[in-house]
Tab-separated table of C-alpha atoms in Angstrom:
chain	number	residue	atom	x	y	z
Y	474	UNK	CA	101.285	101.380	111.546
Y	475	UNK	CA	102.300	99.303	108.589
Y	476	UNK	CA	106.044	100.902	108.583
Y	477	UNK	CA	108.919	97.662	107.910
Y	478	UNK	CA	110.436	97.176	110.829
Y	479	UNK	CA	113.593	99.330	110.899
Y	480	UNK	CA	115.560	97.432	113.688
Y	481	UNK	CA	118.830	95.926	113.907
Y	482	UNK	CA	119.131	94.171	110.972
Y	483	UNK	CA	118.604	90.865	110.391
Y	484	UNK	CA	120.466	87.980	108.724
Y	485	UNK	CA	118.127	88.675	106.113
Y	486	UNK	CA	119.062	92.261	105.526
Y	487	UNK	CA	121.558	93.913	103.966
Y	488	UNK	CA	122.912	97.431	105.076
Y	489	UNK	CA	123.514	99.232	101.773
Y	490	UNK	CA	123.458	102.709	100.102
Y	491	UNK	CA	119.750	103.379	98.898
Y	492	UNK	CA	120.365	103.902	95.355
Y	493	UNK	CA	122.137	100.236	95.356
Y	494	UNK	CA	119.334	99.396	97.139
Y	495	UNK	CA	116.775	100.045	94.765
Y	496	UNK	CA	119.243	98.971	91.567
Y	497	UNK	CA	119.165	95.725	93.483
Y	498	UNK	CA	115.333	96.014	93.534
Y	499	UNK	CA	115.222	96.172	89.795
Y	500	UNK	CA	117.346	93.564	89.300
Y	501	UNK	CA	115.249	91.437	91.261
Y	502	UNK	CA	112.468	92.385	88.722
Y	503	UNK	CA	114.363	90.847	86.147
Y	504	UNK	CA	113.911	94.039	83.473
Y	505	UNK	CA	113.986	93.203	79.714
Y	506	UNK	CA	115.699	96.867	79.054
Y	507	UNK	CA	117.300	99.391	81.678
Y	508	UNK	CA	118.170	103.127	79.750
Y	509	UNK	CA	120.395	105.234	82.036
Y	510	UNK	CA	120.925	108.642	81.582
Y	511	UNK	CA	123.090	110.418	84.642
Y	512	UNK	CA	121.375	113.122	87.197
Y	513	UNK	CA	122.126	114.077	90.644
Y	514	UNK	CA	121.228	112.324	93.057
Y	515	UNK	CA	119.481	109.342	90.955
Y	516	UNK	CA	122.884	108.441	88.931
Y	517	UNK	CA	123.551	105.399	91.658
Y	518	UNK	CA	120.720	103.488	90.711
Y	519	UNK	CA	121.502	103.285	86.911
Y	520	UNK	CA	125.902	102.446	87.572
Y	521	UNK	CA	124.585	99.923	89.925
Y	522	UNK	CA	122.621	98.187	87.054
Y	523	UNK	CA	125.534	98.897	84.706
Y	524	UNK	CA	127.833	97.131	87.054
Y	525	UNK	CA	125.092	94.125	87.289
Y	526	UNK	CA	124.720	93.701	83.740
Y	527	UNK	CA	128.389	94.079	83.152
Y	528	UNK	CA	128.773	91.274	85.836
Y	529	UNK	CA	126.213	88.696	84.085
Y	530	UNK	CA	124.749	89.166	87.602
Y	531	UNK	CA	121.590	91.166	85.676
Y	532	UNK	CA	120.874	90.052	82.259
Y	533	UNK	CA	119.118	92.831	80.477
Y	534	UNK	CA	119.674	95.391	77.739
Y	535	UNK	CA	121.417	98.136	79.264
Y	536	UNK	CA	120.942	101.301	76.611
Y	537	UNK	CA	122.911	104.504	77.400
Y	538	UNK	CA	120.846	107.312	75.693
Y	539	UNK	CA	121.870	110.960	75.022
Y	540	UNK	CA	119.210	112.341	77.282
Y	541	UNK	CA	116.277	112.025	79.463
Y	542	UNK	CA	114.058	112.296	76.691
Y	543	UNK	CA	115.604	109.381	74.767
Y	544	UNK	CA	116.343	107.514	78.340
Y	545	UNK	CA	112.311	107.393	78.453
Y	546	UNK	CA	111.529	106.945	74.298
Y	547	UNK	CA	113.560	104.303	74.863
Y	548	UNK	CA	111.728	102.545	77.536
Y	549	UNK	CA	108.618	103.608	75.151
Y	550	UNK	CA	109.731	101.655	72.279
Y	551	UNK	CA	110.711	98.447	74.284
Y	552	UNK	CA	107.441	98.360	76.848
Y	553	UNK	CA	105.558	98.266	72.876
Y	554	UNK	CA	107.617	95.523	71.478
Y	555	UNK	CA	106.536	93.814	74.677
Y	556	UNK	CA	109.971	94.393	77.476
Y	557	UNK	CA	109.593	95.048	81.047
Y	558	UNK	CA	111.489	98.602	80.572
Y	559	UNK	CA	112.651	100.303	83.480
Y	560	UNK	CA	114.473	103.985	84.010
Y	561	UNK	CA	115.301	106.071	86.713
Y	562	UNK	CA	116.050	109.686	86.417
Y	563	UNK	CA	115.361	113.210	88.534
Y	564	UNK	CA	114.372	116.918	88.788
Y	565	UNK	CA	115.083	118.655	85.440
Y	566	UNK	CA	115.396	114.764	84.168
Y	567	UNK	CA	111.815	114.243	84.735
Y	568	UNK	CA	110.691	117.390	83.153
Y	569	UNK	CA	112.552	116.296	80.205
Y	570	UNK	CA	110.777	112.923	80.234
Y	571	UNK	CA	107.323	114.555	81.025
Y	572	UNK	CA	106.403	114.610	77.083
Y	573	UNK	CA	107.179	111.067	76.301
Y	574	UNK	CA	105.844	109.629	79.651
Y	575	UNK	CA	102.555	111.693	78.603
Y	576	UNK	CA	102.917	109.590	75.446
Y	577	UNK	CA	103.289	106.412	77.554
Y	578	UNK	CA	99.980	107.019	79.429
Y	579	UNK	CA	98.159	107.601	76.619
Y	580	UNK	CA	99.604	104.342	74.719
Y	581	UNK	CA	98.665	102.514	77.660
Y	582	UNK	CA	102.671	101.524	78.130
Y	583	UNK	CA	103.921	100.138	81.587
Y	584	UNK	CA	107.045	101.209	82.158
Y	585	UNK	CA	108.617	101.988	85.792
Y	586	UNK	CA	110.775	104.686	87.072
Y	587	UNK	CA	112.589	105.400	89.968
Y	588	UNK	CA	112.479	108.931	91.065
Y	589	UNK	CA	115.025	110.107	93.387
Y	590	UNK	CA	113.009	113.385	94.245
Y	591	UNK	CA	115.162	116.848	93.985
Y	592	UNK	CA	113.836	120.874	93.214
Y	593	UNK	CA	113.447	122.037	90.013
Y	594	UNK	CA	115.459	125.139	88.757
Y	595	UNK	CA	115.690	127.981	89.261
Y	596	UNK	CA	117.621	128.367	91.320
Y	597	UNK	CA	119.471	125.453	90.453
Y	598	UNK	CA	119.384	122.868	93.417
Y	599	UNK	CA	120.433	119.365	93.866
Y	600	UNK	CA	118.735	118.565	97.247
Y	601	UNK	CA	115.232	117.047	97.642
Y	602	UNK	CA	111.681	118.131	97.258
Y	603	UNK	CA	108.422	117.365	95.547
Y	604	UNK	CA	108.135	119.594	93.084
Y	605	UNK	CA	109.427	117.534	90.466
Y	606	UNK	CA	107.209	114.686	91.070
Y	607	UNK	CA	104.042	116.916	91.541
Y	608	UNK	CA	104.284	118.526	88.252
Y	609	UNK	CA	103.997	115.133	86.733
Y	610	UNK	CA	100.352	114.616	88.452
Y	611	UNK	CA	98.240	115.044	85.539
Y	612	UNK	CA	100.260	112.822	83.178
Y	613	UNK	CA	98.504	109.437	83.558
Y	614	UNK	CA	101.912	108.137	85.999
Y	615	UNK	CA	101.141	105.999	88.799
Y	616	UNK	CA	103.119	107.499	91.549
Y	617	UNK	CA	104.049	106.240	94.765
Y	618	UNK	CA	106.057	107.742	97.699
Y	619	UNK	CA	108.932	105.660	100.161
Y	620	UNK	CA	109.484	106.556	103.605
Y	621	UNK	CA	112.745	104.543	103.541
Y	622	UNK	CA	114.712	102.695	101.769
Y	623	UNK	CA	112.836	99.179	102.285
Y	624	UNK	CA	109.685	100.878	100.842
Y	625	UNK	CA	112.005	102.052	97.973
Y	626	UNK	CA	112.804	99.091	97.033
Y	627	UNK	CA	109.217	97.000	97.259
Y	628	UNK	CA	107.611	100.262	95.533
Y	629	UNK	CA	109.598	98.823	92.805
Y	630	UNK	CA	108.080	95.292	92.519
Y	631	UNK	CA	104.681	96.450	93.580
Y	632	UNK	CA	105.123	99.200	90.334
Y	633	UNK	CA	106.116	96.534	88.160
Y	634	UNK	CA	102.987	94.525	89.141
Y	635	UNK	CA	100.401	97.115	89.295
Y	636	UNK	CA	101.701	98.768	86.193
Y	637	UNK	CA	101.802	95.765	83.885
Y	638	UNK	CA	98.472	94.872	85.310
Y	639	UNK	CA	96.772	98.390	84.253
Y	640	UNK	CA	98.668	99.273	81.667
Y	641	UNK	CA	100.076	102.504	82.949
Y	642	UNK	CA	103.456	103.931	83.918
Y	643	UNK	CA	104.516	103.944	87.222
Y	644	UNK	CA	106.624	106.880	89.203
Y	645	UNK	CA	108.696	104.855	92.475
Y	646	UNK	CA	109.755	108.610	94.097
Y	647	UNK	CA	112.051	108.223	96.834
Y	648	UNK	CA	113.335	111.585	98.130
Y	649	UNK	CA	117.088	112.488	97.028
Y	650	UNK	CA	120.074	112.023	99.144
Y	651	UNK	CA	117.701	111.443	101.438
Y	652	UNK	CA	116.857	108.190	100.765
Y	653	UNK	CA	119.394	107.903	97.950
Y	654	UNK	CA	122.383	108.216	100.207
Y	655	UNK	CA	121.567	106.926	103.208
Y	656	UNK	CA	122.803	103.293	104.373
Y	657	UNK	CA	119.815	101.215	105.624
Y	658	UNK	CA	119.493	97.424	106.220
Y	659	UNK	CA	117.452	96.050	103.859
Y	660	UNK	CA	116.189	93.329	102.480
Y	661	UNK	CA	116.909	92.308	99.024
Y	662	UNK	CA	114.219	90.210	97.574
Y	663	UNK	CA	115.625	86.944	95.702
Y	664	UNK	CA	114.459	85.393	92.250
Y	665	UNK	CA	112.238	83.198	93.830
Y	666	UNK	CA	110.761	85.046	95.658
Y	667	UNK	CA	109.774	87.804	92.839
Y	668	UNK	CA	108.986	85.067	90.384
Y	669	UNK	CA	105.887	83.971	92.615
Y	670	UNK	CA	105.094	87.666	93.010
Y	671	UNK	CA	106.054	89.242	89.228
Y	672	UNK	CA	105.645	86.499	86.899
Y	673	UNK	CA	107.349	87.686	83.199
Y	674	UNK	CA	105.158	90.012	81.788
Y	675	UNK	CA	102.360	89.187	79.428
Y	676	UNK	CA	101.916	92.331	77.492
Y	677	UNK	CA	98.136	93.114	76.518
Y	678	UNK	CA	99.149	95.486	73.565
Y	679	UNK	CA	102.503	95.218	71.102
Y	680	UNK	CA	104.341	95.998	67.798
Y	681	UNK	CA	104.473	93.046	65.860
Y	682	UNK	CA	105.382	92.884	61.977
Y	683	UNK	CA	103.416	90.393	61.692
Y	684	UNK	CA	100.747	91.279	62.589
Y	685	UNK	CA	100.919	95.174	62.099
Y	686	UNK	CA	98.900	98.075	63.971
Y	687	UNK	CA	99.546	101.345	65.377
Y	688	UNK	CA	99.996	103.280	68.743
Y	689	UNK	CA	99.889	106.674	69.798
Y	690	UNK	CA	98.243	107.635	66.320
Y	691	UNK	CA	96.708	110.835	65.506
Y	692	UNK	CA	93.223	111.381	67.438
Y	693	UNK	CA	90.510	113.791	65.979
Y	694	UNK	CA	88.124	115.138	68.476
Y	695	UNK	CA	85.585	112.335	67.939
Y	696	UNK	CA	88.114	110.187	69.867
Y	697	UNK	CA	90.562	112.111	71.915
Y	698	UNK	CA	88.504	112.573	74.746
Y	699	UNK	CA	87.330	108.801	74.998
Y	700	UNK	CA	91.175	107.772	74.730
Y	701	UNK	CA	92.079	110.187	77.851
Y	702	UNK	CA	88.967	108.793	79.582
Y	703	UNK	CA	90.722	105.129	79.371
Y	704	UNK	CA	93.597	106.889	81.271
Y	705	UNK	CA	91.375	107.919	84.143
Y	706	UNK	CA	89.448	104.846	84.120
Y	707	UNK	CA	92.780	102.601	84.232
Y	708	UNK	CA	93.901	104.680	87.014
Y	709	UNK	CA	90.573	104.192	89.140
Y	710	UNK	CA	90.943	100.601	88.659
Y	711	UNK	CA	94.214	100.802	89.783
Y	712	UNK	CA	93.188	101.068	93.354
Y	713	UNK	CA	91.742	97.882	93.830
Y	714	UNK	CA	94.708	95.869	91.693
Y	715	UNK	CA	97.187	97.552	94.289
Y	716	UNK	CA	94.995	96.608	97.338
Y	717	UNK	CA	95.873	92.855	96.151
Y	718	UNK	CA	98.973	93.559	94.831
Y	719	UNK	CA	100.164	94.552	98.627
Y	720	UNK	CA	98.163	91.728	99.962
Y	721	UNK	CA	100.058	89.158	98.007
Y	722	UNK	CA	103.571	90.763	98.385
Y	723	UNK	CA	102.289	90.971	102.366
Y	724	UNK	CA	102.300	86.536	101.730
Y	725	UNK	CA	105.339	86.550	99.845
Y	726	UNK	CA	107.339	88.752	101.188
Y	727	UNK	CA	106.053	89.052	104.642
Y	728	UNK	CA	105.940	92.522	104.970
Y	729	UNK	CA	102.713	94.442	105.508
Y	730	UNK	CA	101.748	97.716	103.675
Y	731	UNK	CA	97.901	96.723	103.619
Y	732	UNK	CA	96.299	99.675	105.492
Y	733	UNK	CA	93.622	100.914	103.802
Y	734	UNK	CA	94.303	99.027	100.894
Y	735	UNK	CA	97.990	99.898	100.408
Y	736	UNK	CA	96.899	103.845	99.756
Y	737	UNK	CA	97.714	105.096	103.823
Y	738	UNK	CA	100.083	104.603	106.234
Y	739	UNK	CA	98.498	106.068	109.731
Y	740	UNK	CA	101.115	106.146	112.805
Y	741	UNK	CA	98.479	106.769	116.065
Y	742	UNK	CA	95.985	108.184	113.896
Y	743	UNK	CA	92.764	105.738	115.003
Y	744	UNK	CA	92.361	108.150	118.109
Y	745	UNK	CA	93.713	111.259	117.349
Y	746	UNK	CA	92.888	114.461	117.593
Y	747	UNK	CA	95.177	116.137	115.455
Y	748	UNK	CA	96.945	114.596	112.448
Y	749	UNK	CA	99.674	115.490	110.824
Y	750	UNK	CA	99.434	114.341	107.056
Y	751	UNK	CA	102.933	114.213	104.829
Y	752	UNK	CA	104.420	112.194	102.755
Y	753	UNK	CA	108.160	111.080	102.039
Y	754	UNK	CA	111.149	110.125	104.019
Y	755	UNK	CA	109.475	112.941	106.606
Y	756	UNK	CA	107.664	110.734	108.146
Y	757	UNK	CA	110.083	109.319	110.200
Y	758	UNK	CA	110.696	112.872	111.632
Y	759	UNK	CA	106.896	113.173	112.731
Y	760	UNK	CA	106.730	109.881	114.365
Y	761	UNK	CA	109.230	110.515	116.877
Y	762	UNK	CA	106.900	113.950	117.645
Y	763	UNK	CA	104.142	112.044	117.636
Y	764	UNK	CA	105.831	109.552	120.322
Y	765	UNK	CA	106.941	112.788	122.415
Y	766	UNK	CA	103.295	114.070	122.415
Y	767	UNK	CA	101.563	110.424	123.121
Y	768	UNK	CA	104.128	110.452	126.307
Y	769	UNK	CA	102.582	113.469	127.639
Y	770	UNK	CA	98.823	112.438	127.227
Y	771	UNK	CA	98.459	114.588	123.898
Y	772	UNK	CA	96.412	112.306	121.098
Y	773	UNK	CA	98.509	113.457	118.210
Y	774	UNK	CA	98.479	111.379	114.942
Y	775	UNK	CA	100.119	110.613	111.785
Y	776	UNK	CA	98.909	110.008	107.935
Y	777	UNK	CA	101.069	109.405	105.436
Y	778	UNK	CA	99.588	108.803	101.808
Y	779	UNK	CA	101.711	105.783	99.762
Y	780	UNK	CA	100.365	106.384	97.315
Y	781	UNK	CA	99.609	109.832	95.504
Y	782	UNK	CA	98.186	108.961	92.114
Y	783	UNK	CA	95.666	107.222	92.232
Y	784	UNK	CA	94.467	109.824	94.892
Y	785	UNK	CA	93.417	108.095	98.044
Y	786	UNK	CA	90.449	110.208	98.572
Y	787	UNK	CA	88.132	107.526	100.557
Y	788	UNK	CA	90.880	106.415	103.012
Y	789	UNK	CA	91.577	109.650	103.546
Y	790	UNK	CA	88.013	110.800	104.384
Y	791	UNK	CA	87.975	108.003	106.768
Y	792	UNK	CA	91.324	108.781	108.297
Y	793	UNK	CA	90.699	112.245	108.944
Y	794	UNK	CA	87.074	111.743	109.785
Y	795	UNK	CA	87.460	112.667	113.335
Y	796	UNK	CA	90.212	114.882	113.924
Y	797	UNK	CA	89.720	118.341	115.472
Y	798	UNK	CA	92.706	119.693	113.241
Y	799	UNK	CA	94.731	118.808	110.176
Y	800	UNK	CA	98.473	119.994	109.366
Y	801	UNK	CA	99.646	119.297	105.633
Y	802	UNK	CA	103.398	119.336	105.668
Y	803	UNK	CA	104.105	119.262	102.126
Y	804	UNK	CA	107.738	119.704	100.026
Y	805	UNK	CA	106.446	121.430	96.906
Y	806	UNK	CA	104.334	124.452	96.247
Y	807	UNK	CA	101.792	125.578	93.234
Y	808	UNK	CA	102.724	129.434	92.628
Y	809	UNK	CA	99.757	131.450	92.577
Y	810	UNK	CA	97.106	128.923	94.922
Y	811	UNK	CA	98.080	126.943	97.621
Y	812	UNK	CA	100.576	123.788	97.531
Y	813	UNK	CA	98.727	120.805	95.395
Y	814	UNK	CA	98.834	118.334	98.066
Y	815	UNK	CA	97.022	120.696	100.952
Y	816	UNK	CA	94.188	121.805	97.874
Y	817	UNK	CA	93.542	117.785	97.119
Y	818	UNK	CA	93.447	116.619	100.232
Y	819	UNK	CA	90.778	119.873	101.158
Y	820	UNK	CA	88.674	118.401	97.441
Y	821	UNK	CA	88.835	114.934	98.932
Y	822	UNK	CA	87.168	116.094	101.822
Y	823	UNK	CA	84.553	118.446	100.287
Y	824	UNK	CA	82.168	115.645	99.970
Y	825	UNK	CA	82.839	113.761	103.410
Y	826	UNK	CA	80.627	114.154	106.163
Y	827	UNK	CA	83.097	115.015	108.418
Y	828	UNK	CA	85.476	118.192	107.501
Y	829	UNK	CA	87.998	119.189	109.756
Y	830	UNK	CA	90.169	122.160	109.523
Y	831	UNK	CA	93.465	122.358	107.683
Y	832	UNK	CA	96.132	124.390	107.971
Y	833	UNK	CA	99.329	123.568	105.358
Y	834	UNK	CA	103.066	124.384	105.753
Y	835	UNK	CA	104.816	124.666	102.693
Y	836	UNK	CA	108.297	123.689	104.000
Y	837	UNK	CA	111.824	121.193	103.271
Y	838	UNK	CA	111.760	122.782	100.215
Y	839	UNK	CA	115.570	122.012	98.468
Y	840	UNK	CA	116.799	120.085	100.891
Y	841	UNK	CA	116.071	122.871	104.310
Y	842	UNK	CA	116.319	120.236	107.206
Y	843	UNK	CA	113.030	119.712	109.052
Y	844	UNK	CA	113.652	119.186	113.315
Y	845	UNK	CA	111.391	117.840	115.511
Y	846	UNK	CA	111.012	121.192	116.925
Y	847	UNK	CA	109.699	122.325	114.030
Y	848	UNK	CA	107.007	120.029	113.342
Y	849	UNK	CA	105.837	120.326	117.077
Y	850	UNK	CA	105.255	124.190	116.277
Y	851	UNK	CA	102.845	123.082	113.159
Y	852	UNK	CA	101.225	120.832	115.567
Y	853	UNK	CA	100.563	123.599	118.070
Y	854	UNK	CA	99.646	126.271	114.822
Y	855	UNK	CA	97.667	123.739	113.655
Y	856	UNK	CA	95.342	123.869	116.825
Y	857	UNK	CA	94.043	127.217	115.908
Y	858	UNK	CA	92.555	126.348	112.663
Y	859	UNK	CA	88.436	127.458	112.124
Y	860	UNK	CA	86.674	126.022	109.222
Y	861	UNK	CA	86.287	129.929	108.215
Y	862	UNK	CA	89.956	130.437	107.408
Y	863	UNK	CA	90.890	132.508	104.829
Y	864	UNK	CA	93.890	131.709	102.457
Y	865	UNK	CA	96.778	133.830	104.626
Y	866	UNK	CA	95.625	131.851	107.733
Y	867	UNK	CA	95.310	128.463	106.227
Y	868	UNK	CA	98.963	127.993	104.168
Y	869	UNK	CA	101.830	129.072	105.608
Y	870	UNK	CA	105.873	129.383	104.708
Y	871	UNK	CA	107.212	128.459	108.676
Y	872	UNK	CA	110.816	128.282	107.589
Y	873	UNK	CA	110.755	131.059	105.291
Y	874	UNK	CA	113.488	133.643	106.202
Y	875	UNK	CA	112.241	137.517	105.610
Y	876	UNK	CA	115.351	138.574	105.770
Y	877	UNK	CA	116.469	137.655	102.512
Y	878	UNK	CA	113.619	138.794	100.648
Y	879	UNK	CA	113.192	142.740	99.347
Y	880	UNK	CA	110.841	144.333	101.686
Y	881	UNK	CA	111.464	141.079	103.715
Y	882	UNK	CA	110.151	143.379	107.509
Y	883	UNK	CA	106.928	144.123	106.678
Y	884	UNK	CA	106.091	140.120	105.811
């Protein structure tokens, strides 16, 4: 139960929009270069730095680009001269970044991003999902996920550090409007604070003139593999530089995201007999069901993964080790198979010792408000999984409304 506490706030906090929030975040970071390039519902976090640099309150290049595409070239060209480069961007946004943050990976660039998580078109939506984040998980991104605003902002810091550390671009998704809109106290770290944590960066690989050598070259088959291999192994090693990463910010900062080594946040899971995995501002949704089960006697648990890439396949194995059922709730599907979250979690467990049924729910897609009422259904689904399933009984659409669809009566 590592979740900040989300009282009354404190002297300490400060009760402010999310995308602020997170702006504020950066800022404390102390970027070389910010590009900004406008999309729904992300566009708060790059005025807010605008306003800060304009202000002297932030003192970093600020580069308005043409597009998402140059918005994250830009950040490419800056994290090789040796900058702490930071963007933020969205949805179709992302996709338009997706080639040069591929290029990133592969040139072993850190860069960070903010991701204010929306749909993808079609149909054209503005409201929040996964699906823009999870068709980003093969690029060589580290990607982490905020339950609120707080995490939003330390996801930030923690990117910055891992990142720079590995040598790998870092995804900071916090879901739109969501998160983005909402007014939560918060604390804002201060300079001192983030210098003990984030020192300036001390780049491994640059462009120098004087001392000239290239990146991102051309790579015939002899090498191409081995250089995608680095990827992998970078993010592998990742793991354990973010399990000290969140014990130091736990010293510095005081607050405590070290379960299972940063990768898991588990709300009553220890005992449980069914778990309900997610990730995402959700979470806050399922705790409260959680609470309203544990008060009648039911052991009913929470997992949330913080982190999505690396995969935390070990803690996961462990936290779902003894549970007689597992329901995915997950904001993003994969047309054709079943959503990517349910099918990783299921490979994670294929070599565990312990495998307990999963059902997933494909649902809070765009925005579609998830009640309490609703998850307490997938908890009471989820008690009828078998381990001999097949793939109509195992994923499932719960908010999906036949009537719109041609031949909609005989789903």
């Amino acid at each position: 139960m590592a979740q900040a506490d989300q009282q009354n706030p404190s002297d300490e906090q400060e009760v402010m929009k999310g995308t602020s929030a997170v702006a504020k975040g950066v800022m404390a970071a102390d970027p070389d270069v910010v590009s900004a390039y406008p999309i729904t519902p992300q566009t708060g976090v790059v005025e807010k730095l605008s306003e800060l640099v304009a202000d002297g309150d932030l003192d970093s290049e600020f580069i308005k680009v043409d597009s998402e595409f140059n918005a994250a070239s830009t950040c490419i060209g800056a994290s090789a001269a040796g900058a702490r480069a930071f963007s933020a961007t969205s949805s179709q946004g992302l996709k338009l970044m997706s080639e040069p943050l591929f290029t990133a990976a592969g040139m072993r660039l850190p860069i960070v991003m903010a991701v204010a998580n929306r749909s993808l078109s079609a149909p054209l939506s503005i409201w929040a999902d996964h699906t823009d984040a999870f068709a980003e998980r093969d690029g060589g991104m580290l990607q982490f996920h905020a339950e609120d605003v707080q995490e939003a902002i330390d996801h930030v810091l923690l990117g910055f550090r891992v990142a720079e550390q590995v040598n790998l671009p870092a995804l900071s998704n916090f879901d739109g409007f969501i998160l983005t809109h909402v007014q939560e106290p918060a604390n804002i770290p201060d300079e001192e604070e983030v210098s003990e944590f984030l020192p300036p960066r001390d780049p491994e690989y640059t462009l120098d003139p004087s001392d000239p050598k290239t990146m991102g070259a051309y790579a015939r088959p002899e090498h191409w593999t081995e250089s995608r291999y680095e990827i992998q192994r970078a993010m592998m090693d990742a793991r354990e530089v973010w399990a000290d990463a969140v014990e130091e910010f736990r010293d510095v900062f005081g607050r405590d995201y070290t379960e299972y080594g940063g990768m898991l946040d588990t709300y009553y899971a220890d005992d449980a007999d069914h778990i309900v995995v997610a990730m995402g501002s959700i979470a806050g949704t399922i705790r409260n069901v959680v609470d309203a089960y544990r008060e009648d006697g039911e052991k009913v648990g929470m997992v949330r993964p913080r982190v999505f890439r690396p995969f935390p396949a070990p803690e996961l194995r462990d936290a779902l080790a003894d549970a007689e059922s597992v329901a995915v709730l997950t904001k993003e599907m994969s047309p054709g198979y079943e959503s990517a979250f349910a099918g990783e979690i299921k490979g994670a467990l294929y070599h565990a010792e312990s495998q307990p049924p999963i059902k997933s729910y494909v649902l809070g897609m765009a925005g579609r408000d998830v009640k309490p009422e609703d998850i307490a259904e997938i908890v009471e689904d989820a008690k009828t999984a078998t381990p001999q399933m097949g793939f109509k009984e195992s994923e499932s659409w719960p908010q999906l409304r036949p009537e719109l669809l041609e031949g909609g009566d005989d789903l």
